[in-house]
Coordinates of C-alpha atoms in Angstrom, one line a residue:
M1 CA 107.3 101.1 49.4
K2 CA 109.7 104.1 49.6
Y3 CA 112.0 103.1 46.7
I4 CA 110.3 101.5 43.6
L5 CA 112.3 100.4 40.4
D6 CA 110.5 100.2 37.2
C7 CA 107.4 102.1 38.7
H8 CA 104.6 102.2 36.3
C9 CA 106.7 101.1 33.4
K10 CA 110.2 99.7 32.8
G11 CA 113.0 102.1 33.2
V12 CA 111.1 104.7 35.6
H13 CA 112.1 104.5 39.1
S14 CA 110.4 106.4 42.1
F15 CA 111.9 107.5 45.4
V16 CA 109.9 109.0 48.3
L17 CA 111.9 112.2 49.4
N18 CA 109.6 113.3 52.2
E19 CA 106.3 113.0 53.7
N20 CA 104.4 116.0 55.1
N21 CA 100.9 115.5 56.7
G22 CA 100.2 112.5 54.5
Y23 CA 101.4 114.1 51.3
L24 CA 104.5 112.7 49.6
T25 CA 107.2 114.3 47.5
R26 CA 108.7 111.8 45.1
A27 CA 111.4 112.0 42.6
Y28 CA 111.0 110.0 39.4
Y29 CA 114.1 109.1 37.3
A30 CA 113.7 107.9 33.7
D31 CA 116.7 106.0 32.8
S32 CA 117.9 105.8 29.2
N33 CA 116.1 102.4 28.6
H34 CA 112.6 103.8 29.8
E35 CA 109.4 103.2 28.0
L36 CA 107.7 106.6 28.4
W37 CA 108.4 107.3 24.6
Q38 CA 105.7 104.7 23.7
E39 CA 102.3 106.1 23.1
N40 CA 99.8 105.2 25.7
K41 CA 102.5 103.6 28.0
I42 CA 101.1 105.5 30.8
A43 CA 97.3 105.7 30.9
I44 CA 95.7 109.1 30.9
H45 CA 94.9 109.8 34.5
G46 CA 94.2 112.3 37.2
H47 CA 95.6 112.0 40.8
K48 CA 94.3 111.8 44.4
F49 CA 95.9 114.9 45.2
D50 CA 97.0 118.4 43.5
L51 CA 100.5 118.2 42.5
K52 CA 103.4 120.3 41.4
M53 CA 105.7 118.7 38.9
T54 CA 109.3 120.0 38.5
V55 CA 112.0 118.8 36.1
I56 CA 115.3 118.6 37.4
F57 CA 117.1 117.6 34.4
G58 CA 116.1 116.3 30.9
E59 CA 112.8 117.1 29.1
L60 CA 109.3 115.9 29.9
I61 CA 106.2 116.5 28.0
N62 CA 103.1 116.6 29.9
I63 CA 100.0 116.0 27.6
S64 CA 96.7 117.1 29.1
Y65 CA 93.2 115.9 28.1
E66 CA 89.6 116.9 28.8
K67 CA 86.3 115.1 28.4
S68 CA 84.7 116.3 25.3
P69 CA 81.8 114.8 23.1
S70 CA 83.7 115.5 20.0
G71 CA 87.0 113.8 21.3
E72 CA 88.5 110.5 20.5
E73 CA 87.1 107.3 22.0
F74 CA 89.3 105.8 25.0
G75 CA 88.5 103.0 27.2
E76 CA 87.5 104.1 30.7
Y77 CA 89.2 101.9 33.5
I78 CA 89.4 101.6 37.3
Y79 CA 92.9 101.1 38.3
Q80 CA 94.3 99.3 41.4
S81 CA 98.0 100.0 42.0
K82 CA 100.3 97.1 42.9
I83 CA 101.9 99.8 45.2
L84 CA 98.8 99.6 47.3
C85 CA 97.8 95.9 47.0
F86 CA 99.3 92.5 46.3
D87 CA 98.4 92.7 42.6
G88 CA 97.8 95.6 40.3
W89 CA 95.0 95.8 37.7
F90 CA 92.7 97.7 35.5
Q91 CA 89.0 97.0 35.0
K92 CA 87.1 98.6 32.1
I93 CA 83.9 100.3 33.0
G94 CA 83.1 102.0 29.8
I95 CA 84.1 104.5 27.0
Q96 CA 85.0 108.1 27.4
N97 CA 85.7 110.7 24.7
L98 CA 88.6 112.7 25.4
M99 CA 90.3 115.5 23.5
Q100 CA 93.9 116.5 23.9
I101 CA 94.1 120.2 25.0
N102 CA 97.9 120.8 25.1
G103 CA 101.4 119.1 25.2
Q104 CA 103.7 121.2 27.5
V105 CA 107.4 120.8 27.4
L106 CA 109.1 121.0 30.8
A107 CA 112.8 121.5 30.8
K108 CA 115.5 122.0 33.7
M109 CA 113.8 123.7 36.8
Q110 CA 110.5 124.3 35.0
S111 CA 107.3 123.5 37.0
L112 CA 103.6 122.6 36.1
E113 CA 100.8 122.6 38.8
L114 CA 98.0 120.2 38.2
K115 CA 94.7 119.9 40.1
N116 CA 93.7 116.4 41.1
N117 CA 91.1 116.0 38.3
D118 CA 93.3 117.4 35.5
L119 CA 93.7 114.6 33.1
H120 CA 97.2 113.9 31.8
T121 CA 99.9 111.6 30.8
V122 CA 103.7 112.2 30.3
Y123 CA 106.0 111.5 27.4
I124 CA 109.9 111.5 27.4
P125 CA 111.9 111.0 24.2
K126 CA 113.4 107.7 23.5
N127 CA 116.7 107.0 25.1
Q128 CA 116.7 110.3 26.9
K129 CA 117.0 110.5 30.6
C130 CA 114.8 112.7 32.9
L131 CA 114.6 113.4 36.4
W132 CA 111.4 115.2 38.0
V133 CA 110.0 115.8 41.4
I134 CA 106.3 115.4 42.2
Q135 CA 105.0 117.3 45.4
E136 CA 101.5 116.3 46.5
S137 CA 99.0 118.8 48.3
E138 CA 95.5 118.9 49.2
P139 CA 93.1 117.8 46.5
S140 CA 90.7 120.7 45.0
F141 CA 87.9 118.4 43.9
G142 CA 86.3 115.0 44.7
V143 CA 88.7 112.2 43.7
E144 CA 87.8 110.3 40.6
N145 CA 90.2 107.3 40.2
K146 CA 89.6 106.6 36.6
H147 CA 92.2 106.0 33.8
Y148 CA 91.8 106.2 30.0
S149 CA 93.7 104.3 27.2
K150 CA 93.2 103.2 23.6
L151 CA 95.1 99.9 24.7
N152 CA 93.1 97.0 26.2
L153 CA 94.2 97.5 29.8
D154 CA 92.2 94.4 31.0
L155 CA 95.2 92.5 29.7
W156 CA 97.8 94.7 31.5
E157 CA 100.1 92.8 34.0
P158 CA 102.4 94.4 36.6
K159 CA 104.8 91.5 35.9
G160 CA 108.3 92.8 36.2
L161 CA 107.2 96.2 37.5
Y162 CA 107.2 97.8 41.0
N163 CA 110.3 96.1 42.2
E164 CA 111.4 97.2 45.8
G165 CA 114.5 99.2 45.6
T166 CA 116.9 100.4 48.4
K167 CA 118.5 103.7 49.7
S168 CA 121.6 102.7 47.5
D169 CA 119.4 102.7 44.4
M170 CA 118.2 106.3 45.4
V171 CA 121.8 107.4 45.7
K172 CA 122.7 105.8 42.4
Y173 CA 120.0 107.6 40.4
L174 CA 119.5 110.9 42.3
G175 CA 123.1 111.2 43.9
L176 CA 124.5 113.7 41.3
H177 CA 121.3 115.8 41.4
L178 CA 120.7 116.2 45.2
K179 CA 121.8 120.0 45.2
E180 CA 119.3 120.6 42.5
I181 CA 116.5 118.7 44.2
Q182 CA 117.1 120.3 47.4
K183 CA 116.3 123.8 45.7
V184 CA 112.8 122.4 45.1
T185 CA 112.2 120.5 48.3
T186 CA 113.8 118.8 51.4
I187 CA 115.0 115.2 51.6
E188 CA 114.4 113.2 54.7
N189 CA 115.5 109.8 53.6

């Protein structure tokens, strides 16, 4: 799907802006009703690709973690995205100790680069809107598709999430910010 409403959690929408050699550039828009202010709403995770995250407007907090024997215990899960299959799910495979290593605030036109094995999650203050662009590039390391959470993700269901959107939805959420987005990437859609 090119346009996804309620992507990963309620109130966060994803729009593919372009694809280059199999690497996607997406815009994510958190509306004022998003759930990214809730702790553990998005599991701690790495990515298949290296990526660059640039905030177009609003404020996004990137929270980074590393594996550490002295860290807190988190459930370790394998994740299958509903974007890639009919029904998304998590399967617990163990416990992992993680330590938070930083929380970086990104504001308008600030960027952060992450390697594919960098563990992180994001937080946006309650009722605040935010728009950011994710640009994928070649992975630096082997891919380890694991997610970590203090919640029991075996109970997670994608019900109400990953709704197919339209180009009109993209224009609705991104239309006023296209010039700022074009300073960061090209828009092919």
